[in-house]
Each structure stands twice: as structure tokens, then as C-alpha cells.
């Protein structure tokens, strides 16, 4: 299985901060990487697909980049509604695997 | 727009079979370009892909669960289902159904999710 790691596992930030989350794959996955946001008690929501494509309806402060084994999710200016847990997903190779998550909370 | 809704028992006894159904509304399960998926999340933990099915019946399962899992589709009812046999307390989790978007190059991930349903394995 392809192992996905995320760093940091958690972070504290303030409204307006620029936040960057990194996801690494144990082997190359081209640009087959998605980012998901999950709030407590809710289903995950897709933010980014194919590493850098913004899901329709998702604010432009979210962006993704990377290819191969290293990827980043950037929130350019953190808003109150962005406090959540973020997961990466590799749909390149079976079985599809998620990262362990990065929890973003209020400083 | 397409919506997914899980249904099924919230409590299953050990060694029995967990059965869940996902009803698709706002679109046809037979539309091409999408696989219909099950994903679970253990309490306070991360996400685990269980498997998915195409409307034609083709399936792919996570090898970690393959020996116990069956995913099926009923296009006449616009539903797909999950059966997980011989459950233990390790199968206690929130179960999500989700639509997998094949996309232009085949790998765009899960674009629509159900709200999730909690299943507890306990006697």
C-alpha cells in the first residue's frame, strides 16, 4: 500500500494567517492527490483534486500544489470557518489511502 | 444536484453481518464516469477506503477487508449496498458512502459524500 504522511499533525493559527500543510506519498503518484476538509460530526468535503484543481464552490484562498511524492495545501488567509481537520487522499494506486489528517485550530 | 444517503442498522452483534444501503438522489447511478464507494472512519481516527462499484457491477475492494466485504448495486432502485461479514468491535465506525469521480485522467477522488452513519458492533 502507498503510505501517506502529513505534517504537521496539528497546528494553531489565527484568523488571517497563511497556513501550509504538507502531504507526502511513499511512492510517486503523479498528480493524483486530493485534499479534503472535515468538520466535527460532518462528512469530508473535497477541496482540491488532481493536486491543484479547486473544487467548484470552494473559496480561492485554498490552493494545492505538488507532484510525485510531495504535495502542499495552502490557505492564504485563514477564516473562522476553516478551522477543521484536513486529509489528503491518493487515488493513484489500489487500495486508495488517506493521510492521517492535520487538525487546524484557533490560536 | 446529486445527493447520497446511507441507511441501515446502527447496532450489529459480533460475528454477524453489517448491511448498509446508500440511496442516490438527483441523478442516475448508471451515469458513466463515476464509481460508488464506501469509506469508514473509526471513532476519532482517520479515513479508510473500503471499496467501490461501477454501475455495471465491477468492483474493487481494499485487500485488508476483501475477504469479508461485498458491494452490490441495484440500478432499478438507484442504490448500492455494503455487506461486511463476521464483524468485531474493530468494525465500529462511521460508514460513509461517496461518489468517486473518475475525471479526465481517472483519478479525481471522492466528490460527493453522504452524511455518514454510525455503526456500533456490540452484543
PDB file of C-alpha atoms in Angstrom:
ATOM      1  CA  UNK A   1       0.000   0.000   0.000  1.00  0.00           C
ATOM      2  CA  UNK A   2       1.061   3.592  -0.576  1.00  0.00           C
ATOM      3  CA  UNK A   3       1.583   5.289   2.774  1.00  0.00           C
ATOM      4  CA  UNK A   4       0.521   8.906   3.071  1.00  0.00           C
ATOM      5  CA  UNK A   5       2.016  11.133   5.741  1.00  0.00           C
ATOM      6  CA  UNK A   6       1.009  14.653   6.678  1.00  0.00           C
ATOM      7  CA  UNK A   7       2.815  17.403   8.530  1.00  0.00           C
ATOM      8  CA  UNK A   8       2.170  18.906  10.868  1.00  0.00           C
ATOM      9  CA  UNK A   9      -0.334  16.636  12.610  1.00  0.00           C
ATOM     10  CA  UNK A  10      -1.862  19.720  14.175  1.00  0.00           C
ATOM     11  CA  UNK A  11      -1.348  23.451  14.172  1.00  0.00           C
ATOM     12  CA  UNK A  12      -2.710  26.508  15.893  1.00  0.00           C
ATOM     13  CA  UNK A  13      -3.244  29.607  13.819  1.00  0.00           C
ATOM     14  CA  UNK A  14      -5.023  32.928  13.872  1.00  0.00           C
ATOM     15  CA  UNK A  15      -7.606  34.345  11.520  1.00  0.00           C
ATOM     16  CA  UNK A  16      -5.764  35.914   8.599  1.00  0.00           C
ATOM     17  CA  UNK A  17      -2.728  33.638   8.869  1.00  0.00           C
ATOM     18  CA  UNK A  18      -1.269  31.839   5.882  1.00  0.00           C
ATOM     19  CA  UNK A  19      -1.328  28.097   6.544  1.00  0.00           C
ATOM     20  CA  UNK A  20       0.543  25.359   4.698  1.00  0.00           C
ATOM     21  CA  UNK A  21       0.015  21.629   5.141  1.00  0.00           C
ATOM     22  CA  UNK A  22       2.295  19.042   3.544  1.00  0.00           C
ATOM     23  CA  UNK A  23       1.389  15.563   2.365  1.00  0.00           C
ATOM     24  CA  UNK A  24       3.989  13.009   1.298  1.00  0.00           C
ATOM     25  CA  UNK A  25       3.439   9.725  -0.521  1.00  0.00           C
ATOM     26  CA  UNK A  26       5.667   6.685  -0.005  1.00  0.00           C
ATOM     27  CA  UNK A  27       5.989   6.361  -3.783  1.00  0.00           C
ATOM     28  CA  UNK A  28       5.272   8.545  -6.778  1.00  0.00           C
ATOM     29  CA  UNK A  29       1.617   9.191  -7.532  1.00  0.00           C
ATOM     30  CA  UNK A  30       1.913  11.687 -10.403  1.00  0.00           C
ATOM     31  CA  UNK A  31      -0.580  14.443  -9.564  1.00  0.00           C
ATOM     32  CA  UNK A  32      -3.213  12.033  -8.244  1.00  0.00           C
ATOM     33  CA  UNK A  33      -3.786  13.770  -4.941  1.00  0.00           C
ATOM     34  CA  UNK A  34      -6.850  15.266  -3.329  1.00  0.00           C
ATOM     35  CA  UNK A  35      -7.404  17.421  -0.256  1.00  0.00           C
ATOM     36  CA  UNK A  36     -10.461  17.131   1.985  1.00  0.00           C
ATOM     37  CA  UNK A  37     -11.775  19.244   4.836  1.00  0.00           C
ATOM     38  CA  UNK A  38     -13.715  17.647   7.677  1.00  0.00           C
ATOM     39  CA  UNK A  39     -15.530  19.432  10.471  1.00  0.00           C
ATOM     40  CA  UNK A  40     -16.658  17.592  13.638  1.00  0.00           C
ATOM     41  CA  UNK A  41     -19.652  15.361  13.033  1.00  0.00           C
ATOM     42  CA  UNK A  42     -19.662  16.062   9.305  1.00  0.00           C
ATOM     43  CA  UNK A  43     -18.597  14.202   6.195  1.00  0.00           C
ATOM     44  CA  UNK A  44     -15.366  15.198   4.493  1.00  0.00           C
ATOM     45  CA  UNK A  45     -15.648  17.772   1.728  1.00  0.00           C
ATOM     46  CA  UNK A  46     -13.403  17.798  -1.322  1.00  0.00           C
ATOM     47  CA  UNK A  47     -11.380  20.994  -1.680  1.00  0.00           C
ATOM     48  CA  UNK A  48      -8.756  20.105  -4.268  1.00  0.00           C
ATOM     49  CA  UNK A  49      -8.421  17.315  -6.842  1.00  0.00           C
ATOM     50  CA  UNK A  50      -5.592  16.333  -9.169  1.00  0.00           C
ATOM     51  CA  UNK A  51      -3.202  18.145  -6.827  1.00  0.00           C
ATOM     52  CA  UNK A  52      -4.079  21.684  -7.867  1.00  0.00           C
ATOM     53  CA  UNK A  53      -7.638  21.835  -9.204  1.00  0.00           C
ATOM     54  CA  UNK A  54     -10.039  23.772  -6.995  1.00  0.00           C
ATOM     55  CA  UNK A  55     -13.388  22.109  -6.398  1.00  0.00           C
ATOM     56  CA  UNK A  56     -16.268  24.220  -7.687  1.00  0.00           C
ATOM     57  CA  UNK A  57     -17.649  26.426  -4.918  1.00  0.00           C
ATOM     58  CA  UNK A  58     -14.527  26.267  -2.761  1.00  0.00           C
ATOM     59  CA  UNK A  59     -13.041  29.673  -1.910  1.00  0.00           C
ATOM     60  CA  UNK A  60      -9.974  30.720  -3.853  1.00  0.00           C
ATOM     61  CA  UNK A  61      -7.951  31.139  -0.659  1.00  0.00           C
ATOM     62  CA  UNK A  62      -7.434  27.381  -0.872  1.00  0.00           C
ATOM     63  CA  UNK A  63      -4.783  26.153  -3.277  1.00  0.00           C
ATOM     64  CA  UNK A  64      -2.852  22.972  -3.877  1.00  0.00           C
ATOM     65  CA  UNK A  65       0.439  22.155  -5.490  1.00  0.00           C
ATOM     66  CA  UNK A  66       2.902  19.345  -5.952  1.00  0.00           C
ATOM     67  CA  UNK A  67       3.565  16.249  -7.970  1.00  0.00           C
ATOM     68  CA  UNK A  68       5.217  12.891  -7.481  1.00  0.00           C
ATOM     69  CA  UNK A  69       5.637  12.387  -3.751  1.00  0.00           C
ATOM     70  CA  UNK A  70       5.275  15.825  -2.149  1.00  0.00           C
ATOM     71  CA  UNK A  71       2.189  17.996  -2.090  1.00  0.00           C
ATOM     72  CA  UNK A  72       1.001  21.070  -0.262  1.00  0.00           C
ATOM     73  CA  UNK A  73      -2.316  22.619   0.651  1.00  0.00           C
ATOM     74  CA  UNK A  74      -2.190  26.343   1.296  1.00  0.00           C
ATOM     75  CA  UNK A  75      -4.828  28.538   2.873  1.00  0.00           C
ATOM     76  CA  UNK A  76      -3.794  32.075   2.014  1.00  0.00           C
ATOM     77  CA  UNK A  77      -5.766  33.850   4.725  1.00  0.00           C
ATOM     78  CA  UNK A  78      -7.346  31.623   7.350  1.00  0.00           C
ATOM     79  CA  UNK A  79     -11.011  32.311   8.039  1.00  0.00           C
ATOM     80  CA  UNK A  80     -13.077  31.249  11.089  1.00  0.00           C
ATOM     81  CA  UNK A  81     -14.890  28.596   9.054  1.00  0.00           C
ATOM     82  CA  UNK A  82     -11.577  26.979   8.062  1.00  0.00           C
ATOM     83  CA  UNK A  83     -10.875  25.513  11.491  1.00  0.00           C
ATOM     84  CA  UNK A  84     -11.176  21.801  10.751  1.00  0.00           C
ATOM     85  CA  UNK A  85      -9.184  18.668  10.042  1.00  0.00           C
ATOM     86  CA  UNK A  86      -7.615  18.300   6.603  1.00  0.00           C
ATOM     87  CA  UNK A  87      -6.864  14.976   4.906  1.00  0.00           C
ATOM     88  CA  UNK A  88      -5.008  14.116   1.737  1.00  0.00           C
ATOM     89  CA  UNK A  89      -6.034  11.174  -0.452  1.00  0.00           C
ATOM     90  CA  UNK A  90      -4.111   9.249  -3.087  1.00  0.00           C
ATOM     91  CA  UNK A  91      -6.410   7.720  -5.738  1.00  0.00           C
ATOM     92  CA  UNK A  92      -3.473   6.620  -7.873  1.00  0.00           C
ATOM     93  CA  UNK A  93      -2.981   3.022  -6.720  1.00  0.00           C
ATOM     94  CA  UNK A  94      -5.251   0.461  -5.077  1.00  0.00           C
ATOM     95  CA  UNK A  95      -6.020   0.489  -2.253  1.00  0.00           C
ATOM     96  CA  UNK A  96      -6.709   4.214  -2.123  1.00  0.00           C
ATOM     97  CA  UNK A  97      -5.247   5.658   1.058  1.00  0.00           C
ATOM     98  CA  UNK A  98      -5.735   8.787   3.101  1.00  0.00           C
ATOM     99  CA  UNK A  99      -3.243  10.710   5.156  1.00  0.00           C
ATOM    100  CA  UNK A 100      -3.690  10.725   8.945  1.00  0.00           C
ATOM    101  CA  UNK A 101      -5.020  14.279   8.988  1.00  0.00           C
ATOM    102  CA  UNK A 102      -3.931  17.736  10.091  1.00  0.00           C
ATOM    103  CA  UNK A 103      -6.060  19.473  12.670  1.00  0.00           C
ATOM    104  CA  UNK A 104      -6.165  23.249  12.361  1.00  0.00           C
ATOM    105  CA  UNK A 105      -7.393  25.032  15.450  1.00  0.00           C
ATOM    106  CA  UNK A 106      -7.584  28.527  16.820  1.00  0.00           C
ATOM    107  CA  UNK A 107      -4.529  30.037  18.457  1.00  0.00           C
TER     108      UNK A 107
ATOM    109  CA  UNK B   1     -27.655  18.080  -7.524  1.00  0.00           C
ATOM    110  CA  UNK B   2     -26.679  14.525  -6.644  1.00  0.00           C
ATOM    111  CA  UNK B   3     -27.078  13.561  -3.001  1.00  0.00           C
ATOM    112  CA  UNK B   4     -26.237  10.353  -1.161  1.00  0.00           C
ATOM    113  CA  UNK B   5     -27.919   8.976   1.958  1.00  0.00           C
ATOM    114  CA  UNK B   6     -26.827   5.974   3.990  1.00  0.00           C
ATOM    115  CA  UNK B   7     -29.302   3.756   5.808  1.00  0.00           C
ATOM    116  CA  UNK B   8     -29.128   0.629   7.920  1.00  0.00           C
ATOM    117  CA  UNK B   9     -28.887  -0.661  11.472  1.00  0.00           C
ATOM    118  CA  UNK B  10     -26.819   1.327  13.923  1.00  0.00           C
ATOM    119  CA  UNK B  11     -26.078  -1.704  16.068  1.00  0.00           C
ATOM    120  CA  UNK B  12     -24.737  -5.056  14.921  1.00  0.00           C
ATOM    121  CA  UNK B  13     -23.786  -8.041  17.073  1.00  0.00           C
ATOM    122  CA  UNK B  14     -20.291  -9.520  16.891  1.00  0.00           C
ATOM    123  CA  UNK B  15     -19.870 -12.230  14.233  1.00  0.00           C
ATOM    124  CA  UNK B  16     -22.929 -11.019  12.351  1.00  0.00           C
ATOM    125  CA  UNK B  17     -23.145  -9.151   9.048  1.00  0.00           C
ATOM    126  CA  UNK B  18     -23.199  -5.384   8.791  1.00  0.00           C
ATOM    127  CA  UNK B  19     -25.505  -4.269   5.993  1.00  0.00           C
ATOM    128  CA  UNK B  20     -25.836  -0.698   4.748  1.00  0.00           C
ATOM    129  CA  UNK B  21     -27.529   0.871   1.746  1.00  0.00           C
ATOM    130  CA  UNK B  22     -26.764   4.149   0.022  1.00  0.00           C
ATOM    131  CA  UNK B  23     -29.573   5.823  -1.904  1.00  0.00           C
ATOM    132  CA  UNK B  24     -28.588   8.164  -4.701  1.00  0.00           C
ATOM    133  CA  UNK B  25     -30.932  11.060  -5.490  1.00  0.00           C
ATOM    134  CA  UNK B  26     -30.754  13.878  -8.001  1.00  0.00           C
ATOM    135  CA  UNK B  27     -29.024  11.769 -10.624  1.00  0.00           C
ATOM    136  CA  UNK B  28     -28.741   8.271 -12.009  1.00  0.00           C
ATOM    137  CA  UNK B  29     -26.382   5.729 -10.511  1.00  0.00           C
ATOM    138  CA  UNK B  30     -25.969   4.470 -14.079  1.00  0.00           C
ATOM    139  CA  UNK B  31     -24.296   7.640 -15.296  1.00  0.00           C
ATOM    140  CA  UNK B  32     -20.856   6.894 -16.622  1.00  0.00           C
ATOM    141  CA  UNK B  33     -17.667   8.238 -15.167  1.00  0.00           C
ATOM    142  CA  UNK B  34     -18.371   7.502 -11.513  1.00  0.00           C
ATOM    143  CA  UNK B  35     -17.776   4.675  -9.091  1.00  0.00           C
ATOM    144  CA  UNK B  36     -19.922   4.290  -5.996  1.00  0.00           C
ATOM    145  CA  UNK B  37     -17.883   3.866  -2.861  1.00  0.00           C
ATOM    146  CA  UNK B  38     -17.826   3.006   0.810  1.00  0.00           C
ATOM    147  CA  UNK B  39     -15.412   4.614   3.241  1.00  0.00           C
ATOM    148  CA  UNK B  40     -15.275   4.297   7.009  1.00  0.00           C
ATOM    149  CA  UNK B  41     -13.863   6.270   9.894  1.00  0.00           C
ATOM    150  CA  UNK B  42     -13.149   4.710  13.261  1.00  0.00           C
ATOM    151  CA  UNK B  43     -14.062   6.945  16.213  1.00  0.00           C
ATOM    152  CA  UNK B  44     -11.591   9.798  16.453  1.00  0.00           C
ATOM    153  CA  UNK B  45      -9.448   8.316  13.691  1.00  0.00           C
ATOM    154  CA  UNK B  46      -8.682   8.704  10.022  1.00  0.00           C
ATOM    155  CA  UNK B  47     -10.428   7.534   6.867  1.00  0.00           C
ATOM    156  CA  UNK B  48     -10.276   4.043   5.355  1.00  0.00           C
ATOM    157  CA  UNK B  49     -11.434   3.234   1.834  1.00  0.00           C
ATOM    158  CA  UNK B  50     -13.456   0.004   1.800  1.00  0.00           C
ATOM    159  CA  UNK B  51     -14.146  -0.381  -1.900  1.00  0.00           C
ATOM    160  CA  UNK B  52     -16.320   0.725  -4.773  1.00  0.00           C
ATOM    161  CA  UNK B  53     -18.561  -0.474  -7.571  1.00  0.00           C
ATOM    162  CA  UNK B  54     -19.371   0.687 -11.089  1.00  0.00           C
ATOM    163  CA  UNK B  55     -22.987   0.639 -12.222  1.00  0.00           C
ATOM    164  CA  UNK B  56     -22.143  -2.361 -14.433  1.00  0.00           C
ATOM    165  CA  UNK B  57     -21.223  -4.344 -11.306  1.00  0.00           C
ATOM    166  CA  UNK B  58     -17.437  -4.179 -11.484  1.00  0.00           C
ATOM    167  CA  UNK B  59     -15.955  -3.944  -8.012  1.00  0.00           C
ATOM    168  CA  UNK B  60     -12.658  -3.142  -6.327  1.00  0.00           C
ATOM    169  CA  UNK B  61     -12.069  -3.825  -2.663  1.00  0.00           C
ATOM    170  CA  UNK B  62      -9.434  -2.879  -0.138  1.00  0.00           C
ATOM    171  CA  UNK B  63      -7.377  -6.078   0.355  1.00  0.00           C
ATOM    172  CA  UNK B  64      -7.471  -5.529   4.113  1.00  0.00           C
ATOM    173  CA  UNK B  65     -11.229  -6.173   4.050  1.00  0.00           C
ATOM    174  CA  UNK B  66     -11.701  -8.071   0.801  1.00  0.00           C
ATOM    175  CA  UNK B  67     -12.381 -11.463   2.380  1.00  0.00           C
ATOM    176  CA  UNK B  68     -15.350 -10.052   4.328  1.00  0.00           C
ATOM    177  CA  UNK B  69     -16.799  -7.385   2.013  1.00  0.00           C
ATOM    178  CA  UNK B  70     -19.380  -7.400  -0.744  1.00  0.00           C
ATOM    179  CA  UNK B  71     -20.552  -4.240  -2.501  1.00  0.00           C
ATOM    180  CA  UNK B  72     -23.527  -4.538  -4.831  1.00  0.00           C
ATOM    181  CA  UNK B  73     -25.623  -2.188  -6.941  1.00  0.00           C
ATOM    182  CA  UNK B  74     -29.337  -2.019  -7.731  1.00  0.00           C
ATOM    183  CA  UNK B  75     -29.768   0.343 -10.654  1.00  0.00           C
ATOM    184  CA  UNK B  76     -33.564  -0.004 -10.597  1.00  0.00           C
ATOM    185  CA  UNK B  77     -33.640   1.478  -7.098  1.00  0.00           C
ATOM    186  CA  UNK B  78     -30.692   3.827  -7.656  1.00  0.00           C
ATOM    187  CA  UNK B  79     -28.957   2.270  -4.674  1.00  0.00           C
ATOM    188  CA  UNK B  80     -25.774   0.490  -3.802  1.00  0.00           C
ATOM    189  CA  UNK B  81     -25.057  -1.580  -0.733  1.00  0.00           C
ATOM    190  CA  UNK B  82     -22.318  -2.778   1.593  1.00  0.00           C
ATOM    191  CA  UNK B  83     -22.158  -6.092   3.401  1.00  0.00           C
ATOM    192  CA  UNK B  84     -19.373  -6.729   5.893  1.00  0.00           C
ATOM    193  CA  UNK B  85     -19.362 -10.216   7.352  1.00  0.00           C
ATOM    194  CA  UNK B  86     -18.104 -11.570  10.659  1.00  0.00           C
ATOM    195  CA  UNK B  87     -17.862  -8.162  12.314  1.00  0.00           C
ATOM    196  CA  UNK B  88     -15.933  -7.462  15.506  1.00  0.00           C
ATOM    197  CA  UNK B  89     -15.690  -4.353  17.637  1.00  0.00           C
ATOM    198  CA  UNK B  90     -12.879  -3.241  15.326  1.00  0.00           C
ATOM    199  CA  UNK B  91     -15.573  -2.603  12.723  1.00  0.00           C
ATOM    200  CA  UNK B  92     -17.272   0.013  14.893  1.00  0.00           C
ATOM    201  CA  UNK B  93     -17.056   3.173  12.814  1.00  0.00           C
ATOM    202  CA  UNK B  94     -18.897   5.856  10.904  1.00  0.00           C
ATOM    203  CA  UNK B  95     -19.609   4.496   7.440  1.00  0.00           C
ATOM    204  CA  UNK B  96     -19.815   6.912   4.522  1.00  0.00           C
ATOM    205  CA  UNK B  97     -20.972   6.304   1.007  1.00  0.00           C
ATOM    206  CA  UNK B  98     -19.348   8.527  -1.586  1.00  0.00           C
ATOM    207  CA  UNK B  99     -19.189   9.078  -5.300  1.00  0.00           C
ATOM    208  CA  UNK B 100     -15.778   8.553  -6.899  1.00  0.00           C
ATOM    209  CA  UNK B 101     -15.164  10.880  -9.807  1.00  0.00           C
ATOM    210  CA  UNK B 102     -13.077   9.226 -12.482  1.00  0.00           C
ATOM    211  CA  UNK B 103     -12.395  12.598 -14.084  1.00  0.00           C
ATOM    212  CA  UNK B 104     -10.349  13.316 -17.163  1.00  0.00           C
ATOM    213  CA  UNK B 105      -7.449  11.087 -16.167  1.00  0.00           C
ATOM    214  CA  UNK B 106      -9.243   8.607 -13.975  1.00  0.00           C
ATOM    215  CA  UNK B 107      -8.265   9.730 -10.513  1.00  0.00           C
ATOM    216  CA  UNK B 108     -10.166  12.739  -9.222  1.00  0.00           C
ATOM    217  CA  UNK B 109     -11.257  11.233  -5.930  1.00  0.00           C
ATOM    218  CA  UNK B 110     -14.466  11.388  -3.942  1.00  0.00           C
ATOM    219  CA  UNK B 111     -16.508  14.423  -4.907  1.00  0.00           C
ATOM    220  CA  UNK B 112     -19.836  13.799  -3.153  1.00  0.00           C
ATOM    221  CA  UNK B 113     -20.330  12.177   0.242  1.00  0.00           C
ATOM    222  CA  UNK B 114     -23.292  11.013   2.268  1.00  0.00           C
ATOM    223  CA  UNK B 115     -23.660  12.359   5.793  1.00  0.00           C
ATOM    224  CA  UNK B 116     -22.373   9.122   7.293  1.00  0.00           C
ATOM    225  CA  UNK B 117     -23.947   6.591   9.603  1.00  0.00           C
ATOM    226  CA  UNK B 118     -22.510   5.329  12.883  1.00  0.00           C
ATOM    227  CA  UNK B 119     -22.411   1.561  13.244  1.00  0.00           C
ATOM    228  CA  UNK B 120     -21.559   0.035  16.596  1.00  0.00           C
ATOM    229  CA  UNK B 121     -20.608  -3.616  16.957  1.00  0.00           C
ATOM    230  CA  UNK B 122     -21.673  -4.826  20.371  1.00  0.00           C
ATOM    231  CA  UNK B 123     -23.562  -7.677  21.976  1.00  0.00           C
TER     232      UNK B 123
END
